[in-house]
Short mmCIF file of C-alpha atoms and ligand atoms in Angstrom, two decimals:
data_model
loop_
_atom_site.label_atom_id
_atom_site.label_comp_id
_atom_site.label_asym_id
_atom_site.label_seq_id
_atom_site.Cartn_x
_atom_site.Cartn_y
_atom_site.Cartn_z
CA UNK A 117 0.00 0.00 0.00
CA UNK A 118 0.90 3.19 -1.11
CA UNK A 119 0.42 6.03 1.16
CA UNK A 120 1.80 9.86 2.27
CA UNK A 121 2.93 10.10 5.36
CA UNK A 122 3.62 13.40 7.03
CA UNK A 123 6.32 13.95 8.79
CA UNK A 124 8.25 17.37 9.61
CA UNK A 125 10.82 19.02 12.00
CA UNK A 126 13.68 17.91 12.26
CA UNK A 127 16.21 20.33 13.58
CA UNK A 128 19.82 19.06 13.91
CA UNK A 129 22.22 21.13 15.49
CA UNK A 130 25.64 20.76 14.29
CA UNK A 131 28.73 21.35 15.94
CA UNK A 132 32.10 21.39 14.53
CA UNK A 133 35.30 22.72 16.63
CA UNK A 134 34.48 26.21 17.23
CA UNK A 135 31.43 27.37 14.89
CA UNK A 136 27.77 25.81 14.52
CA UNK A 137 24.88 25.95 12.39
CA UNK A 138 21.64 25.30 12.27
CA UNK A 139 20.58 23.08 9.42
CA UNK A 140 17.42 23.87 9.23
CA UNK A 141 13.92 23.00 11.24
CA UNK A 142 11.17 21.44 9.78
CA UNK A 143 10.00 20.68 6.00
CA UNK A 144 7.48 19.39 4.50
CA UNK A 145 6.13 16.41 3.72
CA UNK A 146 8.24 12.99 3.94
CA UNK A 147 7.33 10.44 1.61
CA UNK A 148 6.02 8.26 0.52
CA UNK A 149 7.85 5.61 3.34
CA UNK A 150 9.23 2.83 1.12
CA UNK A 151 6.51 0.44 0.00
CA UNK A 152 9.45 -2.29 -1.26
CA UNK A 153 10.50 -3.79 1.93
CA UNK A 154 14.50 -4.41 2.40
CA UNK A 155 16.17 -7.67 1.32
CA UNK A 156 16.03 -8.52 5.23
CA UNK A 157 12.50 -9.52 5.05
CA UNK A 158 12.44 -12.97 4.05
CA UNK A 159 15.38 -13.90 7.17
CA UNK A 160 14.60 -12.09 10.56
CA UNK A 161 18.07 -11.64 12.49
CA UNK A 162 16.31 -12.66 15.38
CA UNK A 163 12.99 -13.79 16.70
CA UNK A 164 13.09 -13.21 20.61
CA UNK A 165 9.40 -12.99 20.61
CA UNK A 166 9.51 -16.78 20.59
CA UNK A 167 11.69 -17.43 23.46
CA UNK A 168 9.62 -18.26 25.95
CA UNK A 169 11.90 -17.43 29.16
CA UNK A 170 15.24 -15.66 29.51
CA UNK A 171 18.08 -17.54 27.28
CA UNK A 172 21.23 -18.95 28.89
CA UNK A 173 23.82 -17.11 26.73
CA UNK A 174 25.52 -20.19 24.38
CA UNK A 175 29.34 -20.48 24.59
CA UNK A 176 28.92 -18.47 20.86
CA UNK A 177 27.34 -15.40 23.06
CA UNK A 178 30.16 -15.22 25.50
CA UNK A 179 32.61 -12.58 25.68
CA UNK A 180 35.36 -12.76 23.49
CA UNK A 181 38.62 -13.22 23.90
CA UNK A 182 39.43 -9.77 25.32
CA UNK A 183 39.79 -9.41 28.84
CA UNK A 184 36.86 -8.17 30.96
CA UNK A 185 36.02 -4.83 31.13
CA UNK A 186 36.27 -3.17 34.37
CA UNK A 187 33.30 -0.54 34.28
CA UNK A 188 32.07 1.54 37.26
CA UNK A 189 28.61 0.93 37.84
CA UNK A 190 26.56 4.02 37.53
CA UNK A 191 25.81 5.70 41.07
CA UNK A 192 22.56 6.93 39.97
CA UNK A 193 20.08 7.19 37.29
CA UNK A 194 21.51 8.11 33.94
CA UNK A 195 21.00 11.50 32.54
CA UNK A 196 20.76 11.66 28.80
CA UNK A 197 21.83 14.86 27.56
CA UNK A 198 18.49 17.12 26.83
CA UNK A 199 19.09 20.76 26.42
CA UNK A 200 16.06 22.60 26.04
CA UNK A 201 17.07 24.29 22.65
CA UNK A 202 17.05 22.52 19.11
CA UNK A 203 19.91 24.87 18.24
CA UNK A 204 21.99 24.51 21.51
CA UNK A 205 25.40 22.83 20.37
CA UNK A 206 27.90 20.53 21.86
CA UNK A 207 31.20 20.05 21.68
CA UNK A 208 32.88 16.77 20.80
CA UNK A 209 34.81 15.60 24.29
CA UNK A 210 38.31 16.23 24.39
CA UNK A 211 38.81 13.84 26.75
CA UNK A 212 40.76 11.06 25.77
CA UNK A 213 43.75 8.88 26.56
CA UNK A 214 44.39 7.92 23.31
CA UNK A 215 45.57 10.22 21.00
CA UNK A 216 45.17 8.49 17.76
CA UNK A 217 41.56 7.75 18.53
CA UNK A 218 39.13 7.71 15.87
CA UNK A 219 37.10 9.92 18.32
CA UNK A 220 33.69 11.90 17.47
CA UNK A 221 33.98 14.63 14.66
CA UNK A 222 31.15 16.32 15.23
CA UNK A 223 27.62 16.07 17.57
CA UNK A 224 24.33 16.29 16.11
CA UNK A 225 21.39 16.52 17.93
CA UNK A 226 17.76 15.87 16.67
CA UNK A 227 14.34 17.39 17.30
CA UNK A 228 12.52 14.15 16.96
CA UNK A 229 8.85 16.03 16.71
CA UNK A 230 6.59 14.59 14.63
CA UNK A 231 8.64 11.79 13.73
CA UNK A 232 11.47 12.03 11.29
CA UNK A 233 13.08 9.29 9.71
CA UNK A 234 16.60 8.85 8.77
CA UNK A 235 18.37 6.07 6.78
CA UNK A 236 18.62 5.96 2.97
CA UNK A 237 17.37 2.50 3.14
CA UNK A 238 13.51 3.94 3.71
CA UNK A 239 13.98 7.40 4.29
CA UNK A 240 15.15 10.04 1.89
CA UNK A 241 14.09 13.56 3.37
CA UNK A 242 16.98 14.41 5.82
CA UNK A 243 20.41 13.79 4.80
CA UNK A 244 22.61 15.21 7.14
CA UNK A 245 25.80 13.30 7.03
CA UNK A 246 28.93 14.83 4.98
CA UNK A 247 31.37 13.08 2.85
CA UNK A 248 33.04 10.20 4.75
CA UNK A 249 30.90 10.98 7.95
CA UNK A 250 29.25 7.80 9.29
CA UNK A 251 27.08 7.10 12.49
CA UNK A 252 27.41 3.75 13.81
CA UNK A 253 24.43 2.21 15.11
CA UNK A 254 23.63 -1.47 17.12
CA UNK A 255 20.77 -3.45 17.69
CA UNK A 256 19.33 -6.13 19.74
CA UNK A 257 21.63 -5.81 23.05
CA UNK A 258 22.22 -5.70 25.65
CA UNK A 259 23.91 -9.16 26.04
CA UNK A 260 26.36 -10.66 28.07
CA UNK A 261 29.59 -10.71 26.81
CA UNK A 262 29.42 -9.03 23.52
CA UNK A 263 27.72 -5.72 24.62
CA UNK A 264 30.69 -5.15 27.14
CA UNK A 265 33.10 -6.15 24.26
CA UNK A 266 31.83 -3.46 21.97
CA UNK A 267 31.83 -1.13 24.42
CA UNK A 268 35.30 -1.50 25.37
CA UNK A 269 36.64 -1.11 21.55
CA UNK A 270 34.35 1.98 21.42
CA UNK A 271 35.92 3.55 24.27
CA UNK A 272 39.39 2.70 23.33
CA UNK A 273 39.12 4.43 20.26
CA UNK A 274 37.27 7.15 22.50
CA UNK A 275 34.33 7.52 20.50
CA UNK A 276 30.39 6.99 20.56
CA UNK A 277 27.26 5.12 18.97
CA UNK A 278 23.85 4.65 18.87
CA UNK A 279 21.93 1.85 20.44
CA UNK A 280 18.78 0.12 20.04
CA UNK A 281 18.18 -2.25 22.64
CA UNK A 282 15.57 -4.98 22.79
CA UNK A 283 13.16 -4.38 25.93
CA UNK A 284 13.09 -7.93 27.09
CA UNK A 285 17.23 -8.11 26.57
CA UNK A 286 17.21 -4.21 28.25
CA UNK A 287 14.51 -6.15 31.29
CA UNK A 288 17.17 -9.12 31.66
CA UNK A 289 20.32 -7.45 31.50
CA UNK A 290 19.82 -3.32 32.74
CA UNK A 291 23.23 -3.52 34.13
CA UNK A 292 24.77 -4.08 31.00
CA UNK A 293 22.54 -1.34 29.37
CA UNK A 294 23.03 1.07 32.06
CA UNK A 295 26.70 0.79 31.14
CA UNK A 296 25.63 1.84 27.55
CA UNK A 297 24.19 4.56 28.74
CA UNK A 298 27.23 5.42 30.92
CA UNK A 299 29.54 5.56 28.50
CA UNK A 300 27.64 8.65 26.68
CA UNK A 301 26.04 6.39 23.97
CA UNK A 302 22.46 7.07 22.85
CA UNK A 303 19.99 4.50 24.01
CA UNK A 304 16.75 4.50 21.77
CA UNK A 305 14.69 1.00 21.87
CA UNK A 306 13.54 -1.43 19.07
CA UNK A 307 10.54 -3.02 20.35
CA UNK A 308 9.54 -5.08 23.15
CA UNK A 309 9.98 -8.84 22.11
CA UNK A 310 11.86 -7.91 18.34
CA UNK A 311 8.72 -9.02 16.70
CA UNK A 312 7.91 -8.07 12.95
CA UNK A 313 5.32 -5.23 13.10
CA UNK A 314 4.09 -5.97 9.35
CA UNK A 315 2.52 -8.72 10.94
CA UNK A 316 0.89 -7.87 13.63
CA UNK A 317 -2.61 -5.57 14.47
CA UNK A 318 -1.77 -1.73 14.66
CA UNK A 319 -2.88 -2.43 18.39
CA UNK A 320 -0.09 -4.98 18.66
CA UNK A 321 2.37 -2.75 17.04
CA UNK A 322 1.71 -0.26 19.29
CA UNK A 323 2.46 -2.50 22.57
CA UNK A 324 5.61 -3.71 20.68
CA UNK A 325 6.88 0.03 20.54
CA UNK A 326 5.45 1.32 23.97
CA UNK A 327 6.73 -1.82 26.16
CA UNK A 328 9.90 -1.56 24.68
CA UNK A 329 10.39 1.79 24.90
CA UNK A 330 9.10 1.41 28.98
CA UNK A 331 11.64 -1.64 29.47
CA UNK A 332 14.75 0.50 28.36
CA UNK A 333 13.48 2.99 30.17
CA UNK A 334 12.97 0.73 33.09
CA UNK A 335 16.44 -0.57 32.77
CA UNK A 336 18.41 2.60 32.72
CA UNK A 337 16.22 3.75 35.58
CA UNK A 338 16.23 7.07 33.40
CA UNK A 339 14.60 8.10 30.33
CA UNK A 340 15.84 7.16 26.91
CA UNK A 341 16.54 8.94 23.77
CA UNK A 342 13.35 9.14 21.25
CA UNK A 343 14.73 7.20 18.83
CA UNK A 344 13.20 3.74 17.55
CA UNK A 345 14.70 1.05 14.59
CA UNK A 346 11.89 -1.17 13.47
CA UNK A 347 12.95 -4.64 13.54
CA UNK A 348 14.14 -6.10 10.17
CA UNK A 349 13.78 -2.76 9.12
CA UNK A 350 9.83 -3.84 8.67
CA UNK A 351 7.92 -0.24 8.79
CA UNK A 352 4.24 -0.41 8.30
CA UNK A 353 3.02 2.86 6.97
CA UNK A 354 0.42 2.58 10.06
CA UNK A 355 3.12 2.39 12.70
CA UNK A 356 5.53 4.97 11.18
CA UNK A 357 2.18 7.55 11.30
CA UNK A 358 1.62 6.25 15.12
CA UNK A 359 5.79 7.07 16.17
CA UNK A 360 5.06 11.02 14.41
CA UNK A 361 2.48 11.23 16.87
CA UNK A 362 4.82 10.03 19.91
CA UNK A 363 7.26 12.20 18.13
CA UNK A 364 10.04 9.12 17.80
CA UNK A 365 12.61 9.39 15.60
CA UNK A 366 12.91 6.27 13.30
CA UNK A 367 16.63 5.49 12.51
CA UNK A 368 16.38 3.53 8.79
CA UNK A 369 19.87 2.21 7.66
CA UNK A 370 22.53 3.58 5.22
CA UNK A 371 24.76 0.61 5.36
CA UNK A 372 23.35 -2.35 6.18
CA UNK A 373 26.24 -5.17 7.94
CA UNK A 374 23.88 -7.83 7.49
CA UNK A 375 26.67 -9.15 10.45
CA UNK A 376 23.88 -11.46 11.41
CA UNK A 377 24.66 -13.64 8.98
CA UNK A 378 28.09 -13.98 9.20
CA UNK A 379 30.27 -16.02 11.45
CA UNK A 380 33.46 -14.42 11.54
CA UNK A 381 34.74 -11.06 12.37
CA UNK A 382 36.56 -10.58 8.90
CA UNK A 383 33.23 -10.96 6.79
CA UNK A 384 32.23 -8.22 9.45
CA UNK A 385 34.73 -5.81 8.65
CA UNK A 386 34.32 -6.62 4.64
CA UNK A 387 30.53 -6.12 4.97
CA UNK A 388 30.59 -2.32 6.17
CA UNK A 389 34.43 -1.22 4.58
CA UNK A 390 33.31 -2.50 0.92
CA UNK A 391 29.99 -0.88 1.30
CA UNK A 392 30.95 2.57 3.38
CA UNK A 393 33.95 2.66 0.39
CA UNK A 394 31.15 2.59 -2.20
CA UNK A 395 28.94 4.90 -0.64
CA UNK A 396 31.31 7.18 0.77
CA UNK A 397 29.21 7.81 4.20
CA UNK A 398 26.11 6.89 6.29
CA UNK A 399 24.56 5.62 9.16
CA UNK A 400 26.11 1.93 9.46
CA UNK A 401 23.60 -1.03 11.50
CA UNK A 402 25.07 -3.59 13.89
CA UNK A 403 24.14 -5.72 16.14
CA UNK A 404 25.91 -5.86 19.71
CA UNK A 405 24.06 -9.02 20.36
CA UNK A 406 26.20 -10.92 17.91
CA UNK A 407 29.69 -12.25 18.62
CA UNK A 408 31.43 -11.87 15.66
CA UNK A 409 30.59 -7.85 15.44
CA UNK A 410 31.68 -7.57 18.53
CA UNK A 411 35.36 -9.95 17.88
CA UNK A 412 35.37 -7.18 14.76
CA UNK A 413 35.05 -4.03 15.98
CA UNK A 414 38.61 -2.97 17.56
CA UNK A 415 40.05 -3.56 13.60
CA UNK A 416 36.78 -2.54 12.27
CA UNK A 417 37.52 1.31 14.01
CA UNK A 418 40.62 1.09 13.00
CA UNK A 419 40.00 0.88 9.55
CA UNK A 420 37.64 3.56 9.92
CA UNK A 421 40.45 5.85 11.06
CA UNK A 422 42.79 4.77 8.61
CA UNK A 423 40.49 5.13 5.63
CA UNK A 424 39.54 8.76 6.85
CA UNK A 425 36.43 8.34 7.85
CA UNK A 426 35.03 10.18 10.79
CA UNK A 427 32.29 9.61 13.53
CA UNK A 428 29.49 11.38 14.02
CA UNK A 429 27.56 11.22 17.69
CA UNK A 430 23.79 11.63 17.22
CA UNK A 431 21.82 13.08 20.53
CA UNK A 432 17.97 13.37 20.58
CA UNK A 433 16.49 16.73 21.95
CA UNK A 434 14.25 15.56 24.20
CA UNK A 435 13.72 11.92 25.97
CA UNK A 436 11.01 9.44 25.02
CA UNK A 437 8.34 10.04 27.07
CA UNK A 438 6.44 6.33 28.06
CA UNK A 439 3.27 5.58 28.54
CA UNK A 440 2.19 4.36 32.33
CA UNK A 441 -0.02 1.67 31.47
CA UNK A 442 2.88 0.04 29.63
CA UNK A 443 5.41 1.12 32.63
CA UNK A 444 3.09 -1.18 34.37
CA UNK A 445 2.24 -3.83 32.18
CA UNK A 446 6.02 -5.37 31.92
CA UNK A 447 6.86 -4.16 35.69
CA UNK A 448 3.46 -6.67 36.25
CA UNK A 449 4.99 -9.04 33.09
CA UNK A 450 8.99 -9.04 34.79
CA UNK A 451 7.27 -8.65 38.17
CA UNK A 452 9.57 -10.86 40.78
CA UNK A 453 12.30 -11.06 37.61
CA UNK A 454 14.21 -8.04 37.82
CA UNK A 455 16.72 -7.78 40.59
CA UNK A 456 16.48 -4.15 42.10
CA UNK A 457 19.68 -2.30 42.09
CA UNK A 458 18.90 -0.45 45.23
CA UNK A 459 21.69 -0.17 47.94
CA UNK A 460 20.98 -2.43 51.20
CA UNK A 461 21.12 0.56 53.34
CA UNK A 462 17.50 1.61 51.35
CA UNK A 463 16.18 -1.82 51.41
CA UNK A 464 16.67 -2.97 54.64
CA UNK A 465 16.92 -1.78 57.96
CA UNK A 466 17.16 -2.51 61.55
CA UNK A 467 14.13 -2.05 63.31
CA UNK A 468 14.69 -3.66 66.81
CA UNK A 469 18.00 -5.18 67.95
ZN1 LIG Z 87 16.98 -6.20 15.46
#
């Protein structure tokens, strides 16, 4: 089905070194969304929706061979960035130890009203990526193991991503999120159970987005950025209308990995470097969840940096703002299965000795 969907506003601040600019707010109308769906269609990367109870991560999901990260748990909620200002700049952090890091070029932060979509893939309206600029993007974490591994190779080359966690995964594993979120990555969601929302009612859809979006938000104890990647990139025109009105930007792909098909890390690095080299830029999908991106990504970035190419850091303007019903309906779904990260002292205390 063909159909217009209207989308507008997007206003991306851009920062480089000492002056800014404003790209521009709002437009017109977006469309129409793409009515051929992506190649991904006919294999799903991953069904979680049919595992019925949380997964024992496999020998194949276990950390790779790179020695555990030591992170510092978060002492309290994580604050995403929000200023109040579409226009309001930032400047890419200085501070690193290593001084041939690929690092972050540039910040861009997005005024997600209304719902713009980004991505060559399905969306064609904003294009804000120069020559040899690329945003790197990863979905279906957080998992044991391979989340921490990409995180690690990101901060060794001191620079940052964008992450779209499953809610279940975000509901089993919020520490490992919460050190997403730590490190100054983006945290948007993509869905509740991963399920394909061209096959489901719009009422369906709708729970899909909302409980995911309430999980990660549950997880990080904080709110989330307001961006959303449909899985398999599967985008009913329905659903895309329903996100303008939650005013979610929907992250598309550029470069499409298709890492979750491949078993090792060097048909990884091929994927994106013979496709980024071809298309010169773009907003690059992932997956943290699987092993082999995450074995890939310390040469990966290096290439990257060797071939010129230089990271942008998307921010959203304002958090996602959930829904309570659905805050409720997966506290009431996880209810006994989430282990509370409050301090003793605020749990328990001595009443009579
Ligand atoms: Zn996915």
């Amino acid at each position: 089905m063909r159909r217009m969907t209207v989308l507008a506003a997007a206003a991306i601040a851009v920062a480089v070194g000492a002056f800014s600019f404003t790209l521009g707010r709002a437009f017109t109308v977006r469309g129409p969304v793409a009515t051929t769906m992506p190649a991904k269609l006919a294999e799903s990367e991953l069904a979680t929706g049919t595992i019925a109870s949380r997964p024992i991560p496999s020998a194949q999901t276990q950390a790779p061979s790179t020695p555990p990260v030591a992170f510092s748990p978060p002492t309290s909620p994580v604050a995403f960035p929000t200023s109040g200002r579409a226009d309001v700049v930032a400047t890419p952090s200085l501070a690193c130890g290593n001084a041939d890091a690929l690092g972050v070029s540039r910040v861009v932060e997005i005024d997600t009203a209304d719902g713009p979509g980004f991505g060559f893939e399905q969306f064609k309206a904003y294009d804000f990526l120069r020559e040899h600029e690329v945003v790197l993007t990863f979905d279906d974490g957080p998992w044991p193991g391979n989340t921490s591994a990409v995180l690690k190779a990101l901060a060794d080359q001191c620079t940052k991503a964008l992450f779209f966690p499953i809610g279940k995964h975000a509901m089993w594993h919020p520490e490992i999120l919460k050190q997403v979120a730590a490190a100054g990555h983006a945290v948007g969601s993509h869905t509740w159970s991963h399920a394909d929302l061209s096959k489901l009612t719009i009422d369906q859809a709708k729970e899909e987005f909302e409980k995911g979006a309430s999980a990660v938000h549950a997880a990080l104890g904080g709110p989330e950025a307001s961006f959303f990647r449909f899985p398999g990139l599967q985008q009913p025109p329905e659903v895309v209308a329903y996100l303008g009105t939650r005013n979610i930007g929907i992250f598309s792909t550029d470069i499409d990995s298709f890492d979750f098909r491949m078993h090792k890390p060097e048909q990884v690095i091929a994927s994106v470097m013979g496709k980024l080299k071809k298309r010169g830029k773009g907003i690059i999908l992932m997956h943290d969840f699987q092993h082999p991106t995450s074995l890939a990504l310390p040469e990966l970035l290096a290439q990257l940096k060797a071939s010129g190419f230089k990271i942008v850091q998307v921010r959203g303007k304002d958090p996602v703002k959930t829904l309570p019903e659905f805050d409720q309906a997966i506290m009431k779904e996880f209810g006994g299965n989430t282990v509370s990260t409050l301090p003793t002292s605020s749990i328990v205390r001595t009443v009579g000795e």
